[in-house]
PDB file of C-alpha atoms and ligand atoms in Angstrom:
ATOM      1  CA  UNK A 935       0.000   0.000   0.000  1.00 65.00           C
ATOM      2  CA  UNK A 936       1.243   3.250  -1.015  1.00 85.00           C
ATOM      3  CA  UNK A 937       1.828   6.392   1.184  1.00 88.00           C
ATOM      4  CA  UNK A 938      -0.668   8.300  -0.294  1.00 88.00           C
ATOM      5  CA  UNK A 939      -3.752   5.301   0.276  1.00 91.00           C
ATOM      6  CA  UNK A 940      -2.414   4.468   4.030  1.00 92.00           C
ATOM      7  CA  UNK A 941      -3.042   8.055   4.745  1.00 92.00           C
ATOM      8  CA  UNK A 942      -6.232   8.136   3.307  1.00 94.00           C
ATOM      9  CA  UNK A 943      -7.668   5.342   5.301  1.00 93.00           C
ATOM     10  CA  UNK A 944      -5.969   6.510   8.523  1.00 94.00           C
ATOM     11  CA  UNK A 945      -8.304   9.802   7.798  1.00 95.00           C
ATOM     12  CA  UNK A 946     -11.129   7.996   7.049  1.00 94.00           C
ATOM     13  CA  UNK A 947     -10.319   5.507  10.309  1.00 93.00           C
ATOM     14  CA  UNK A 948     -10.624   8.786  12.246  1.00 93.00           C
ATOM     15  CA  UNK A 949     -13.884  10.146  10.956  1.00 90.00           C
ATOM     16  CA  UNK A 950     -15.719   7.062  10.870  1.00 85.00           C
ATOM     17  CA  UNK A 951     -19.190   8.001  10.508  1.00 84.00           C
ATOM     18  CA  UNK A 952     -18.170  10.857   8.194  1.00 90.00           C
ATOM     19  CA  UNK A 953     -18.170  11.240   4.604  1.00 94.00           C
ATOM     20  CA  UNK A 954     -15.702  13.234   2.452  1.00 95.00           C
ATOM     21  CA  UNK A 955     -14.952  13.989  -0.984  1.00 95.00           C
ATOM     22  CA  UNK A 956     -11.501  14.763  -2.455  1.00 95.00           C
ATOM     23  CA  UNK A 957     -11.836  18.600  -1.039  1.00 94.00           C
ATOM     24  CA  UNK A 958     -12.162  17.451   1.829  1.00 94.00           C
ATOM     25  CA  UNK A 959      -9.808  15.040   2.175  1.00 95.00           C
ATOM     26  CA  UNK A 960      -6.618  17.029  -0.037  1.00 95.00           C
ATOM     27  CA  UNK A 961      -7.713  19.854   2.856  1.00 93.00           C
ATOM     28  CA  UNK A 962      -7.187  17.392   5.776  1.00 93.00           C
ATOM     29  CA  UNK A 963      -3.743  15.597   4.292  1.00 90.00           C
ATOM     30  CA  UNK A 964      -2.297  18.659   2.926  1.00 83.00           C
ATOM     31  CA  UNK A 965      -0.527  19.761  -0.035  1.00 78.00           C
ATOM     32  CA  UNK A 966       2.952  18.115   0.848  1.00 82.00           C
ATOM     33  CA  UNK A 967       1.561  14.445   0.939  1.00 81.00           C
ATOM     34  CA  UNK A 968      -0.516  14.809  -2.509  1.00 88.00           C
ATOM     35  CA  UNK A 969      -2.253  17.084  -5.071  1.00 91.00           C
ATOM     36  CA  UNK A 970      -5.930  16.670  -5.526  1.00 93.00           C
ATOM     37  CA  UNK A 971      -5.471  14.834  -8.900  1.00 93.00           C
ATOM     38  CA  UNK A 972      -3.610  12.413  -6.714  1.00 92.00           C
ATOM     39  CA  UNK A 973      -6.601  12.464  -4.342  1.00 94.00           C
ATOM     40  CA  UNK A 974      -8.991  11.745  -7.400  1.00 94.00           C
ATOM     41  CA  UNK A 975      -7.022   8.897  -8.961  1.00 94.00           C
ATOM     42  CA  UNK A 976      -6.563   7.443  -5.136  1.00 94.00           C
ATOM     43  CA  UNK A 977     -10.190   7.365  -4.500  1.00 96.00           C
ATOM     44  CA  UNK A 978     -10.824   5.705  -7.547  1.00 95.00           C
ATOM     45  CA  UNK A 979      -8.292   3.139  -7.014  1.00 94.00           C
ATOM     46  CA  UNK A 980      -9.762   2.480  -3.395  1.00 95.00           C
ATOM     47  CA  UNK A 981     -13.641   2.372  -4.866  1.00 95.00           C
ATOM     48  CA  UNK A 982     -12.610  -0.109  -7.673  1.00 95.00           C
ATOM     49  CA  UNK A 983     -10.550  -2.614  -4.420  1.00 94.00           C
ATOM     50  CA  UNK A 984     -13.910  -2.147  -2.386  1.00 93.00           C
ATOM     51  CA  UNK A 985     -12.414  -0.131   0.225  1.00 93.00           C
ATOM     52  CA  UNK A 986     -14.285   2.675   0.017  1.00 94.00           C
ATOM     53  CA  UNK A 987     -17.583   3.370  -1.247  1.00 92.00           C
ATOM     54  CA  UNK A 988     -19.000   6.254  -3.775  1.00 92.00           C
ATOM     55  CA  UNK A 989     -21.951   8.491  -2.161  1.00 90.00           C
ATOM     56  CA  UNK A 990     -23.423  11.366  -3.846  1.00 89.00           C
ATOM     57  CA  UNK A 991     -24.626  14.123  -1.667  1.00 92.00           C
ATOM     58  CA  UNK A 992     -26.153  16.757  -3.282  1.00 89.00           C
ATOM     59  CA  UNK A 993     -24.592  16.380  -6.759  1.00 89.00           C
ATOM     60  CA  UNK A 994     -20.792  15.826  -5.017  1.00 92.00           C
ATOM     61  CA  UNK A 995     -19.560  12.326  -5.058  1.00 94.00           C
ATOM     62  CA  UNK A 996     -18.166  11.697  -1.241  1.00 95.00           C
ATOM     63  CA  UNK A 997     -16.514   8.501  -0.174  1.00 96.00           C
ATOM     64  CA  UNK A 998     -16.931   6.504   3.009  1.00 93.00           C
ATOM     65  CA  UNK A 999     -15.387   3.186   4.117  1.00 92.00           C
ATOM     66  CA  UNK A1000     -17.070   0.098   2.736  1.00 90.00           C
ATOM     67  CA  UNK A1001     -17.664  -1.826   5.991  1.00 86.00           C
ATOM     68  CA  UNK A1002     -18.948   1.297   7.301  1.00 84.00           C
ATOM     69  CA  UNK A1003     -22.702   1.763   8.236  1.00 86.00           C
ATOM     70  CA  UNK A1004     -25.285   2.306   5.962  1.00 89.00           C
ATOM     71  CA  UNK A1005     -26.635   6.137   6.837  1.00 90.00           C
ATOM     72  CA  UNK A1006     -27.840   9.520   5.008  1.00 93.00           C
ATOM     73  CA  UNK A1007     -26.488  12.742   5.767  1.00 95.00           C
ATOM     74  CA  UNK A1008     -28.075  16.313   6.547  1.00 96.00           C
ATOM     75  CA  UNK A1009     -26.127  19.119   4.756  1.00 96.00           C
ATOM     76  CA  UNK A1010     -25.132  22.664   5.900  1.00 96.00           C
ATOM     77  CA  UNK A1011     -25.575  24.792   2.899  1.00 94.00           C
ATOM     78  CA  UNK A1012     -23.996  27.474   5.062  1.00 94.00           C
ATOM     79  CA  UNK A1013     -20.609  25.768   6.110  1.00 93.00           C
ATOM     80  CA  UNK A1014     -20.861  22.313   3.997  1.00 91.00           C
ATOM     81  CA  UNK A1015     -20.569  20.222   7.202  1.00 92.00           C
ATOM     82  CA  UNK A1016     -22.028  17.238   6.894  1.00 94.00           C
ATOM     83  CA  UNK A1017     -24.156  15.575   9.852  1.00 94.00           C
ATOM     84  CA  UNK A1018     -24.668  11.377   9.679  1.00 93.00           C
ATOM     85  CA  UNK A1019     -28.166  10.510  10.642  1.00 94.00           C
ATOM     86  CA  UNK A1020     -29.378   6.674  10.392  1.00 92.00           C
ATOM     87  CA  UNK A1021     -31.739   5.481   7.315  1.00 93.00           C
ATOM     88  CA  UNK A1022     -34.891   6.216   8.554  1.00 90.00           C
ATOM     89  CA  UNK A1023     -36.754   5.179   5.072  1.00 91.00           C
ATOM     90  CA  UNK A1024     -35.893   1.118   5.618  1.00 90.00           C
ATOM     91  CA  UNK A1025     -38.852   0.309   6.890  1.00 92.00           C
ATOM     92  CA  UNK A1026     -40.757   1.634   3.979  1.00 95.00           C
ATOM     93  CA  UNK A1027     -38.916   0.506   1.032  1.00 96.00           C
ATOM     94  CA  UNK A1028     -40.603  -3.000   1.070  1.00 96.00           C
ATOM     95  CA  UNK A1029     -44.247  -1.445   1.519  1.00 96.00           C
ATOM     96  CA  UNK A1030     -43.262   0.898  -1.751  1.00 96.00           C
ATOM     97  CA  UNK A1031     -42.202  -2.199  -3.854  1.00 97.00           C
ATOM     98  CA  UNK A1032     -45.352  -3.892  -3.356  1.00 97.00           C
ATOM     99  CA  UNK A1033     -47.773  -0.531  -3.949  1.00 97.00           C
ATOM    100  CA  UNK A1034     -45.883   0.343  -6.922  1.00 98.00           C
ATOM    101  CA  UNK A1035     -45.007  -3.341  -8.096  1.00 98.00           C
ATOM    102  CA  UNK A1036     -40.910  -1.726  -8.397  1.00 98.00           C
ATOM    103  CA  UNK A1037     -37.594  -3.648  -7.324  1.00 97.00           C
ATOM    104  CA  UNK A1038     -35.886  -1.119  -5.468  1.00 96.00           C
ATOM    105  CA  UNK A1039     -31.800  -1.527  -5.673  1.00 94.00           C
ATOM    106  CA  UNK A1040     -30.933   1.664  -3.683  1.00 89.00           C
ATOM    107  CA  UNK A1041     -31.678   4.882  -2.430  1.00 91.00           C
ATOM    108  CA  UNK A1042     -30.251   8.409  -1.775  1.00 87.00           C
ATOM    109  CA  UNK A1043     -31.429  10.767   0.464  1.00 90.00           C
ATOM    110  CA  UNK A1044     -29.810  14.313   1.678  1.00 93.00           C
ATOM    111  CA  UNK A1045     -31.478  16.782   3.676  1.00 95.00           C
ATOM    112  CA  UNK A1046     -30.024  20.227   3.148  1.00 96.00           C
ATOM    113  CA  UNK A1047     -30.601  22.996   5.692  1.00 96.00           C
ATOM    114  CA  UNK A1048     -28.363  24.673   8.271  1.00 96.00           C
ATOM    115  CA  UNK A1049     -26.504  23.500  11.058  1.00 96.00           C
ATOM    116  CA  UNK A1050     -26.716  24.302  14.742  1.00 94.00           C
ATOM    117  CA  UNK A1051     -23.662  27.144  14.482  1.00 95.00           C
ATOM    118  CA  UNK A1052     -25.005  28.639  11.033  1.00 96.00           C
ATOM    119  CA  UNK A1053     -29.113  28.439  11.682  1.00 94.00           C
ATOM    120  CA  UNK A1054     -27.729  31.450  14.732  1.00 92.00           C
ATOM    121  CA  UNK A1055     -26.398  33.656  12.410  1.00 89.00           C
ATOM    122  CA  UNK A1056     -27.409  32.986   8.330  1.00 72.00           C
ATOM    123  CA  UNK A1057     -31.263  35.285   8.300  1.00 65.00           C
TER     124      UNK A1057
HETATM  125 ZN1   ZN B2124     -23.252  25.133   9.121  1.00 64.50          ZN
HETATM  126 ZN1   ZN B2125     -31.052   4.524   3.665  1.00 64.50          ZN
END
């Protein structure tokens, strides 16, 4: 394992419930270690071993570790923090597949509003 990926799972190791996309994590590793092509080509090395898997929240692809909890996130459109909340739609998915006679593979969810710092001071 290269420099570059052993960093990136330490970071991810250390925000476990957390997701982050390359910004995020060529912000938290730093210039010296990598460039955020490197970050790019990293993550996509990491997907295609099943490390890490591909989220999209709002539009942005984000990564989290594969053994890692399945959860949605609620998204700060002041400051971009992201907060993990569990799935709360499980327990409808199998009532929706037999009203609408549909196979559902997956789902993606993101709740966007403003988080306990910014709702106090964005009017
Ligand atoms: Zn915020
Ligand atoms: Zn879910």
């Amino acid at each position: 394992m290269t420099r570059q990926r052993k960093a990136i799972i330490e970071l991810f190791e250390e925000n476990k419930n957390q997701a982050l996309n390359a910004e995020m994590i060529h912000h938290s590793i730093g210039n010296s270690l990598m460039n955020l092509s490197t970050v790019y080509r990293t993550m996509d090395k990491l997907s295609e071993i099943g490390l890490v898997q591909r989220i999209t929240i709002n539009t942005v692809v984000h990564y989290c570790l594969s053994n890692s909890e399945h959860r949605h996130f609620m998204l700060c459109t002041n400051c971009k923090k992201l907060v993990p909340i569990h799935c709360f739609l499980k327990k409808f998915l199998p009532t929706l597949e037999v009203e609408n006679d549909f196979l559902i593979t997956s789902h993606d969810i993101t709740i966007l509003g403003l988080c306990s710092t910014c709702k106090n001071i964005v009017e």
